[in-house]
Amino acid sequence: MYQLTFSLQEFLSQYWQKQPTIIKGGFANFQDPITAEELAGLTMEEEVDSRFVSNKDNVWQAEHGPFSEDKFADLGESHWSFIVQAANHWHAGAAQLVEPFKSMPQWLFDDLMISYSVKGGGVGPHIDQYDVFIIQGQGKRHWRVGAKDVGQYKEVSNHSALRQIESFEAIIDDVLEPGDILYIPPGFPHDGYAMEPSLSYSVGFRSPKEQELISNFADYVLAHDFGDTHLHKPDLATQSNFGAISSSDLASLTQMLQDNLADPIRLKDFMGCMLSQSRHQLDIVQPEPVWSAEDIAIHLESGQIIEKVAGLRALFHEDEPHLLYINGEVIKLTAAMGELAALLSGSDSLSTDAFSQPVESDAIALITDLVNKGYWFIDEE
Ligand code: SIN
Ligand code: CO
């Protein structure tokens, strides 16, 4: 079990989206949840998003996985790294590292990225639009962080797959050791080089951009066939210039657009659907044959658990806890199923122990449906 040695609440009020900082010994007696070999194994999987970056003699190379075993054959002892995105979706041990951050909202959480670097390996100076906690695992890594980007950092194109910037003046320049955490808010340039074989775990948070909200809302409106109407304005008056858009017509059209954004129920549903979709591939496998409600009930009664797919988002609006948004779909639970709703959204697994009363048949029916969709699963090994 991973535990932070500091108060996340105090950290948030002091640093979150304000200042980068290093928390020495953010984890006490840190143990890596994964080995470099296991991580290399993940880069060979088709579904897993991975990258390899090398910078021997300052010549940058970068490529996307999946890789074959010979990729790792004669790499030499320095200046390369490989990176796995959303490692929490594919490695249960690594997913444990996200646990201490679960008092922050899941919709903001993006993924756990893990990188393995040998001496001199890194991805070069760059700026991210993410908030990230970079946890140092095995080995030591030298990090430099500059002042917030106010448009002064020039981009350089050493490789089309890398978004690097020119070097920058450091406001943080330090060596991370196992268990240390570097927090970097969006917009602060940074650069980290391994000093010896090193594992880094980046717990990343990302909020939607304004333009993503607009474009996703447009998709939502189309998918639900809302607003399939033209402007209806019977009181048209003649005008002296054919080309003029009258202020009155502009106001009517603007109103039409704003009406769509003014419906709080629609916006709430849209936000729930959008925010409940993971930005990274999920390990969803539909069971075959499907489970019957009876077998699910027996499974739970025998004291076994049903696990949630790692990274799956089951969200609810604070004032409407019975409406669950699961991976972009909305599911309405009855008021009597409040306990189930809280468990589905807030917990990694279901078991009879977690319920204060015997699990009711409509709850079993819903769980069965979620298992048959592949959102929750029974590990039969
Ligand atoms: C890395 O771990 O190599 C890159 C992390 C980052 O700077 O975003
Ligand atoms: Co970065």
Short mmCIF file of C-alpha atoms and ligand atoms in Angstrom, two decimals:
data_model
loop_
_atom_site.label_atom_id
_atom_site.label_comp_id
_atom_site.label_asym_id
_atom_site.label_seq_id
_atom_site.Cartn_x
_atom_site.Cartn_y
_atom_site.Cartn_z
CA MET A 1 0.00 0.00 0.00
CA TYR A 2 1.43 3.37 -1.03
CA GLN A 3 0.98 6.31 1.31
CA LEU A 4 2.05 9.91 0.97
CA THR A 5 4.13 11.31 3.82
CA PHE A 6 2.49 14.74 3.50
CA SER A 7 -1.01 16.25 3.48
CA LEU A 8 -2.36 16.33 -0.05
CA GLN A 9 -4.88 18.98 1.02
CA GLU A 10 -2.12 21.30 2.24
CA PHE A 11 -0.08 20.57 -0.85
CA LEU A 12 -3.02 21.50 -3.11
CA SER A 13 -3.65 24.82 -1.43
CA GLN A 14 0.00 25.78 -1.57
CA TYR A 15 1.25 24.44 -4.91
CA TRP A 16 -1.48 23.04 -7.18
CA GLN A 17 -1.40 24.90 -10.51
CA LYS A 18 0.75 27.53 -8.84
CA GLN A 19 4.35 26.44 -8.31
CA PRO A 20 6.52 23.44 -9.11
CA THR A 21 8.13 21.85 -6.10
CA ILE A 22 10.09 18.84 -4.93
CA ILE A 23 8.78 16.79 -2.05
CA LYS A 24 11.75 14.89 -0.70
CA GLY A 25 10.66 11.50 0.61
CA GLY A 26 7.06 11.99 -0.57
CA PHE A 27 6.86 8.22 -0.18
CA ALA A 28 8.79 6.57 2.64
CA ASN A 29 10.74 3.36 1.83
CA PHE A 30 9.56 3.45 -1.75
CA GLN A 31 9.38 0.08 -3.51
CA ASP A 32 8.97 -0.05 -7.29
CA PRO A 33 5.66 -1.71 -8.24
CA ILE A 34 7.11 -2.90 -11.57
CA THR A 35 10.49 -3.97 -12.93
CA ALA A 36 12.21 -2.58 -16.02
CA GLU A 37 11.76 -6.01 -17.66
CA GLU A 38 8.01 -5.99 -17.01
CA LEU A 39 7.79 -2.46 -18.37
CA ALA A 40 9.69 -3.53 -21.50
CA GLY A 41 7.19 -6.39 -21.80
CA LEU A 42 4.32 -3.87 -21.85
CA THR A 43 5.93 -2.01 -24.77
CA MET A 44 5.57 -5.20 -26.81
CA GLU A 45 1.79 -5.30 -26.38
CA GLU A 46 -0.39 -4.11 -29.23
CA GLU A 47 -2.95 -2.25 -27.05
CA VAL A 48 -0.37 -0.44 -24.94
CA ASP A 49 0.77 3.05 -25.94
CA SER A 50 4.56 3.22 -25.66
CA ARG A 51 7.52 5.21 -26.95
CA PHE A 52 11.25 4.72 -27.24
CA VAL A 53 13.52 7.78 -27.18
CA SER A 54 17.29 7.92 -27.57
CA ASN A 55 19.73 10.81 -27.61
CA LYS A 56 23.18 9.38 -28.21
CA ASP A 57 25.68 12.12 -29.17
CA ASN A 58 22.77 14.54 -29.04
CA VAL A 59 21.10 12.90 -32.03
CA TRP A 60 17.44 12.46 -31.06
CA GLN A 61 15.44 9.47 -32.13
CA ALA A 62 11.90 8.59 -31.14
CA GLU A 63 9.47 5.92 -32.17
CA HIS A 64 6.16 4.50 -31.06
CA GLY A 65 5.62 0.91 -29.94
CA PRO A 66 4.72 -1.87 -30.00
CA PHE A 67 8.31 -3.09 -30.12
CA SER A 68 9.73 -6.51 -30.71
CA GLU A 69 12.17 -8.16 -28.36
CA ASP A 70 15.20 -7.34 -30.54
CA LYS A 71 14.53 -3.62 -29.97
CA PHE A 72 16.12 -4.08 -26.55
CA ALA A 73 19.00 -6.30 -27.74
CA ASP A 74 21.98 -3.94 -28.24
CA LEU A 75 20.96 -0.59 -26.95
CA GLY A 76 24.15 0.15 -25.09
CA GLU A 77 24.44 1.43 -21.57
CA SER A 78 23.44 5.04 -21.93
CA HIS A 79 21.19 7.67 -23.53
CA TRP A 80 17.93 5.89 -24.08
CA SER A 81 14.59 5.56 -22.43
CA PHE A 82 11.27 3.92 -22.99
CA ILE A 83 7.92 5.15 -21.80
CA VAL A 84 4.57 3.47 -21.25
CA GLN A 85 1.38 5.56 -21.13
CA ALA A 86 -1.61 4.54 -19.00
CA ALA A 87 0.45 1.82 -17.35
CA ASN A 88 -2.21 1.73 -14.62
CA HIS A 89 -4.60 0.20 -17.18
CA TRP A 90 -2.30 -2.74 -17.84
CA HIS A 91 -0.40 -3.47 -14.63
CA ALA A 92 -2.30 -3.93 -11.38
CA GLY A 93 0.76 -3.31 -9.18
CA ALA A 94 1.57 -0.05 -10.94
CA ALA A 95 -2.08 1.02 -10.61
CA GLN A 96 -1.58 0.94 -6.81
CA LEU A 97 0.57 4.07 -7.15
CA VAL A 98 -2.52 6.04 -8.12
CA GLU A 99 -4.34 5.11 -4.88
CA PRO A 100 -2.92 7.90 -2.69
CA PHE A 101 -4.12 10.46 -5.25
CA LYS A 102 -7.73 9.28 -5.25
CA SER A 103 -8.86 12.08 -2.99
CA MET A 104 -8.55 14.22 -6.12
CA PRO A 105 -11.36 13.96 -8.70
CA GLN A 106 -11.16 11.05 -11.11
CA TRP A 107 -12.35 13.18 -14.02
CA LEU A 108 -9.16 15.25 -13.67
CA PHE A 109 -6.87 12.26 -13.42
CA ASP A 110 -5.37 11.27 -16.75
CA ASP A 111 -2.99 8.37 -16.39
CA LEU A 112 0.11 6.88 -14.83
CA MET A 113 3.01 7.08 -17.25
CA ILE A 114 6.14 5.10 -16.45
CA SER A 115 9.54 5.67 -17.95
CA TYR A 116 12.69 3.64 -17.69
CA SER A 117 15.89 5.47 -18.56
CA VAL A 118 19.54 4.53 -18.50
CA LYS A 119 22.31 7.06 -17.77
CA GLY A 120 21.84 10.20 -19.87
CA GLY A 121 18.41 9.09 -21.04
CA GLY A 122 15.45 11.51 -21.08
CA VAL A 123 13.03 13.15 -23.48
CA GLY A 124 14.78 16.54 -23.54
CA PRO A 125 13.53 19.97 -22.44
CA HIS A 126 9.80 20.43 -23.04
CA ILE A 127 6.58 21.94 -21.71
CA ASP A 128 3.45 19.94 -20.87
CA GLN A 129 -0.09 21.16 -20.42
CA TYR A 130 -0.59 18.64 -17.61
CA ASP A 131 -0.20 18.75 -13.87
CA VAL A 132 2.13 15.95 -12.99
CA PHE A 133 3.59 14.31 -9.92
CA ILE A 134 6.78 12.60 -11.04
CA ILE A 135 7.65 9.94 -8.49
CA GLN A 136 11.21 8.69 -8.54
CA GLY A 137 11.55 4.94 -8.29
CA GLN A 138 14.81 3.02 -8.56
CA GLY A 139 17.91 5.03 -9.46
CA LYS A 140 18.58 8.75 -9.49
CA ARG A 141 17.44 11.34 -11.95
CA HIS A 142 18.55 14.93 -12.34
CA TRP A 143 15.66 17.33 -12.94
CA ARG A 144 15.62 20.96 -13.96
CA VAL A 145 12.45 23.06 -14.03
CA GLY A 146 12.21 26.61 -15.41
CA ALA A 147 9.82 29.50 -14.82
CA LYS A 148 6.35 29.35 -16.32
CA ASP A 149 6.11 29.66 -20.06
CA VAL A 150 5.02 33.15 -20.99
CA GLY A 151 5.77 32.63 -24.63
CA GLN A 152 9.52 33.05 -24.30
CA TYR A 153 10.61 29.46 -24.87
CA LYS A 154 11.48 28.68 -28.47
CA GLU A 155 10.53 25.31 -29.85
CA VAL A 156 13.22 23.24 -31.50
CA SER A 157 12.63 20.36 -33.87
CA ASN A 158 15.22 17.73 -33.10
CA HIS A 159 12.73 15.07 -34.04
CA SER A 160 9.18 15.27 -35.38
CA ALA A 161 7.87 13.02 -32.58
CA LEU A 162 9.37 15.20 -29.81
CA ARG A 163 8.09 18.63 -28.83
CA GLN A 164 11.27 20.06 -27.39
CA ILE A 165 12.23 23.60 -26.49
CA GLU A 166 15.55 25.41 -26.22
CA SER A 167 17.39 25.19 -22.96
CA PHE A 168 16.02 27.32 -20.13
CA GLU A 169 17.17 28.81 -16.85
CA ALA A 170 16.37 26.57 -13.91
CA ILE A 171 14.36 27.60 -10.86
CA ILE A 172 14.57 24.00 -9.61
CA ASP A 173 17.76 22.00 -10.18
CA ASP A 174 17.99 18.88 -8.12
CA VAL A 175 18.52 15.14 -8.06
CA LEU A 176 15.54 12.92 -7.25
CA GLU A 177 16.07 9.75 -5.27
CA PRO A 178 13.67 6.87 -4.69
CA GLY A 179 10.44 8.10 -3.05
CA ASP A 180 11.00 11.78 -3.94
CA ILE A 181 8.24 13.54 -5.85
CA LEU A 182 8.56 16.41 -8.31
CA TYR A 183 5.32 18.28 -8.94
CA ILE A 184 5.11 20.37 -12.11
CA PRO A 185 2.04 22.47 -13.03
CA PRO A 186 1.17 23.05 -16.70
CA GLY A 187 3.40 25.47 -18.60
CA PHE A 188 6.64 25.07 -16.64
CA PRO A 189 9.52 23.85 -18.82
CA HIS A 190 11.33 20.82 -17.50
CA ASP A 191 14.03 18.35 -18.36
CA GLY A 192 15.10 15.19 -16.57
CA TYR A 193 18.12 12.97 -17.20
CA ALA A 194 18.76 9.68 -15.54
CA MET A 195 22.10 9.46 -13.72
CA GLU A 196 21.88 5.66 -13.55
CA PRO A 197 19.22 3.13 -14.57
CA SER A 198 16.06 4.82 -13.32
CA LEU A 199 12.32 4.37 -13.17
CA SER A 200 9.99 7.41 -13.01
CA TYR A 201 6.26 7.31 -12.44
CA SER A 202 4.26 10.28 -13.68
CA VAL A 203 0.81 10.61 -12.11
CA GLY A 204 -0.77 13.02 -14.57
CA PHE A 205 -3.86 15.23 -14.35
CA ARG A 206 -5.46 16.95 -17.28
CA SER A 207 -8.52 19.15 -17.57
CA PRO A 208 -10.43 19.57 -20.84
CA LYS A 209 -9.57 22.56 -23.02
CA GLU A 210 -12.27 25.08 -23.81
CA GLN A 211 -12.13 24.02 -27.46
CA GLU A 212 -12.56 20.37 -26.49
CA LEU A 213 -15.68 21.27 -24.51
CA ILE A 214 -17.11 23.07 -27.51
CA SER A 215 -16.28 20.38 -30.04
CA ASN A 216 -17.47 17.56 -27.75
CA PHE A 217 -20.68 19.46 -27.04
CA ALA A 218 -21.27 19.77 -30.78
CA ASP A 219 -20.83 15.99 -31.13
CA TYR A 220 -23.22 15.45 -28.22
CA VAL A 221 -25.87 17.72 -29.79
CA LEU A 222 -25.60 15.82 -33.09
CA ALA A 223 -25.64 12.38 -31.44
CA HIS A 224 -28.85 13.28 -29.59
CA ASP A 225 -30.34 15.06 -32.58
CA PHE A 226 -30.97 18.18 -30.53
CA GLY A 227 -31.70 21.48 -32.23
CA ASP A 228 -32.71 20.06 -35.61
CA THR A 229 -34.65 23.28 -36.26
CA HIS A 230 -34.13 26.42 -38.33
CA LEU A 231 -34.62 29.98 -37.20
CA HIS A 232 -38.34 30.77 -37.18
CA LYS A 233 -38.93 34.49 -37.33
CA PRO A 234 -42.16 35.50 -39.03
CA ASP A 235 -41.70 39.23 -38.38
CA LEU A 236 -39.21 39.95 -41.16
CA ALA A 237 -38.84 43.56 -42.29
CA THR A 238 -37.30 44.82 -45.52
CA GLN A 239 -33.82 46.32 -45.37
CA SER A 240 -31.93 48.79 -47.57
CA ASN A 241 -28.77 46.73 -48.09
CA PHE A 242 -29.05 43.11 -49.25
CA GLY A 243 -25.76 42.31 -47.51
CA ALA A 244 -26.71 43.51 -44.04
CA ILE A 245 -27.17 41.13 -41.10
CA SER A 246 -29.53 43.09 -38.93
CA SER A 247 -28.81 43.46 -35.26
CA SER A 248 -32.19 41.91 -34.58
CA ASP A 249 -31.36 38.80 -36.67
CA LEU A 250 -27.94 38.53 -35.08
CA ALA A 251 -29.60 38.62 -31.67
CA SER A 252 -32.09 35.89 -32.69
CA LEU A 253 -29.38 33.58 -34.04
CA THR A 254 -27.17 34.20 -31.02
CA GLN A 255 -30.12 33.41 -28.79
CA MET A 256 -30.67 30.12 -30.66
CA LEU A 257 -27.08 29.12 -29.98
CA GLN A 258 -27.16 30.25 -26.37
CA ASP A 259 -30.41 28.40 -25.66
CA ASN A 260 -28.55 25.15 -26.26
CA LEU A 261 -25.96 26.07 -23.69
CA ALA A 262 -28.52 27.43 -21.25
CA ASP A 263 -30.24 24.14 -20.44
CA PRO A 264 -28.60 22.99 -17.19
CA ILE A 265 -29.98 19.44 -17.45
CA ARG A 266 -28.53 19.01 -20.91
CA LEU A 267 -25.16 20.44 -19.86
CA LYS A 268 -25.01 18.21 -16.84
CA ASP A 269 -25.72 15.13 -18.91
CA PHE A 270 -23.17 16.21 -21.51
CA MET A 271 -20.47 16.80 -18.86
CA GLY A 272 -21.18 13.43 -17.26
CA CYS A 273 -20.94 11.62 -20.59
CA MET A 274 -17.82 13.45 -21.71
CA LEU A 275 -15.89 13.36 -18.44
CA SER A 276 -16.59 9.65 -17.93
CA GLN A 277 -14.67 8.71 -21.04
CA SER A 278 -11.06 7.73 -20.53
CA ARG A 279 -8.53 9.31 -22.87
CA HIS A 280 -6.57 6.05 -22.93
CA GLN A 281 -7.48 2.60 -24.09
CA LEU A 282 -9.14 0.43 -21.47
CA ASP A 283 -8.71 -3.30 -21.04
CA ILE A 284 -12.40 -4.07 -21.68
CA VAL A 285 -13.08 -7.69 -22.60
CA GLN A 286 -16.67 -8.90 -22.82
CA PRO A 287 -17.01 -12.30 -21.14
CA GLU A 288 -17.92 -15.29 -23.19
CA PRO A 289 -20.24 -16.92 -22.42
CA VAL A 290 -22.09 -14.11 -20.66
CA TRP A 291 -22.83 -14.34 -16.92
CA SER A 292 -26.33 -14.99 -15.62
CA ALA A 293 -27.66 -12.98 -12.68
CA GLU A 294 -27.89 -16.22 -10.73
CA ASP A 295 -24.18 -16.98 -11.19
CA ILE A 296 -23.23 -13.44 -10.26
CA ALA A 297 -25.27 -13.77 -7.06
CA ILE A 298 -23.59 -17.10 -6.23
CA HIS A 299 -20.17 -15.63 -6.96
CA LEU A 300 -20.76 -12.72 -4.57
CA GLU A 301 -22.37 -14.87 -1.89
CA SER A 302 -19.35 -17.15 -1.88
CA GLY A 303 -17.32 -14.13 -0.73
CA GLN A 304 -15.52 -13.45 -3.99
CA ILE A 305 -15.00 -10.06 -5.57
CA ILE A 306 -15.91 -8.44 -8.87
CA GLU A 307 -13.27 -6.02 -10.09
CA LYS A 308 -13.62 -2.77 -11.96
CA VAL A 309 -11.60 -2.40 -15.15
CA ALA A 310 -8.53 -0.30 -14.28
CA GLY A 311 -9.00 3.31 -15.32
CA LEU A 312 -12.74 2.92 -16.01
CA ARG A 313 -14.61 6.04 -14.99
CA ALA A 314 -17.93 5.71 -13.16
CA LEU A 315 -18.85 9.27 -12.23
CA PHE A 316 -21.83 11.04 -10.75
CA HIS A 317 -22.89 14.60 -10.13
CA GLU A 318 -22.67 15.54 -6.47
CA ASP A 319 -26.37 16.46 -6.30
CA GLU A 320 -27.53 13.39 -8.24
CA PRO A 321 -25.71 10.33 -6.87
CA HIS A 322 -28.08 7.77 -8.43
CA LEU A 323 -27.27 8.74 -11.99
CA LEU A 324 -24.01 7.10 -12.99
CA TYR A 325 -22.00 8.01 -16.03
CA ILE A 326 -19.93 5.02 -16.97
CA ASN A 327 -17.52 5.27 -19.89
CA GLY A 328 -19.75 7.75 -21.70
CA GLU A 329 -23.06 5.98 -20.97
CA VAL A 330 -25.63 7.05 -18.43
CA ILE A 331 -27.23 4.54 -16.06
CA LYS A 332 -30.12 5.40 -13.75
CA LEU A 333 -30.19 3.62 -10.42
CA THR A 334 -33.16 3.59 -8.11
CA ALA A 335 -32.90 5.45 -4.81
CA ALA A 336 -32.74 2.07 -3.08
CA MET A 337 -29.53 1.29 -4.97
CA GLY A 338 -27.65 4.22 -3.48
CA GLU A 339 -25.09 1.98 -1.82
CA LEU A 340 -24.35 0.22 -5.08
CA ALA A 341 -23.97 3.57 -6.87
CA ALA A 342 -21.41 4.69 -4.30
CA LEU A 343 -19.47 1.43 -4.62
CA LEU A 344 -19.48 1.40 -8.41
CA SER A 345 -18.10 4.94 -8.57
CA GLY A 346 -15.82 5.03 -5.57
CA SER A 347 -14.40 1.57 -5.24
CA ASP A 348 -12.16 -0.71 -7.33
CA SER A 349 -14.16 -3.82 -6.62
CA LEU A 350 -17.48 -5.16 -5.37
CA SER A 351 -17.95 -7.76 -2.68
CA THR A 352 -20.79 -8.66 -0.33
CA ASP A 353 -18.67 -7.32 2.56
CA ALA A 354 -18.91 -3.86 1.08
CA PHE A 355 -22.71 -3.87 1.27
CA SER A 356 -24.40 -3.25 4.61
CA GLN A 357 -27.37 -5.43 3.58
CA PRO A 358 -27.89 -8.47 1.35
CA VAL A 359 -27.49 -7.45 -2.28
CA GLU A 360 -30.94 -7.03 -3.84
CA SER A 361 -31.98 -8.65 -7.07
CA ASP A 362 -32.19 -5.43 -9.08
CA ALA A 363 -28.67 -4.58 -7.92
CA ILE A 364 -27.52 -8.05 -9.01
CA ALA A 365 -29.19 -7.49 -12.40
CA LEU A 366 -27.28 -4.24 -12.87
CA ILE A 367 -23.96 -5.78 -11.78
CA THR A 368 -24.57 -8.65 -14.23
CA ASP A 369 -25.14 -6.18 -17.02
CA LEU A 370 -21.92 -4.31 -16.17
CA VAL A 371 -19.94 -7.55 -16.07
CA ASN A 372 -21.37 -8.64 -19.42
CA LYS A 373 -20.35 -5.29 -20.90
CA GLY A 374 -16.81 -5.98 -19.71
CA TYR A 375 -16.74 -2.92 -17.39
CA TRP A 376 -16.43 -5.04 -14.25
CA PHE A 377 -14.88 -8.49 -14.40
CA ILE A 378 -14.38 -11.69 -12.52
CA ASP A 379 -10.83 -12.89 -12.38
CA GLU A 380 -11.23 -16.63 -12.81
CA GLU A 381 -7.57 -17.53 -12.47
C1 SIN B 1 9.98 11.08 -18.70
O1 SIN B 1 9.64 10.50 -17.67
O2 SIN B 1 10.92 10.71 -19.38
C2 SIN B 1 9.25 12.29 -19.17
C3 SIN B 1 8.40 12.86 -18.14
C4 SIN B 1 8.06 14.27 -18.48
O3 SIN B 1 8.90 15.11 -18.44
O4 SIN B 1 6.90 14.56 -18.79
CO CO B 2 7.06 16.44 -19.19
#
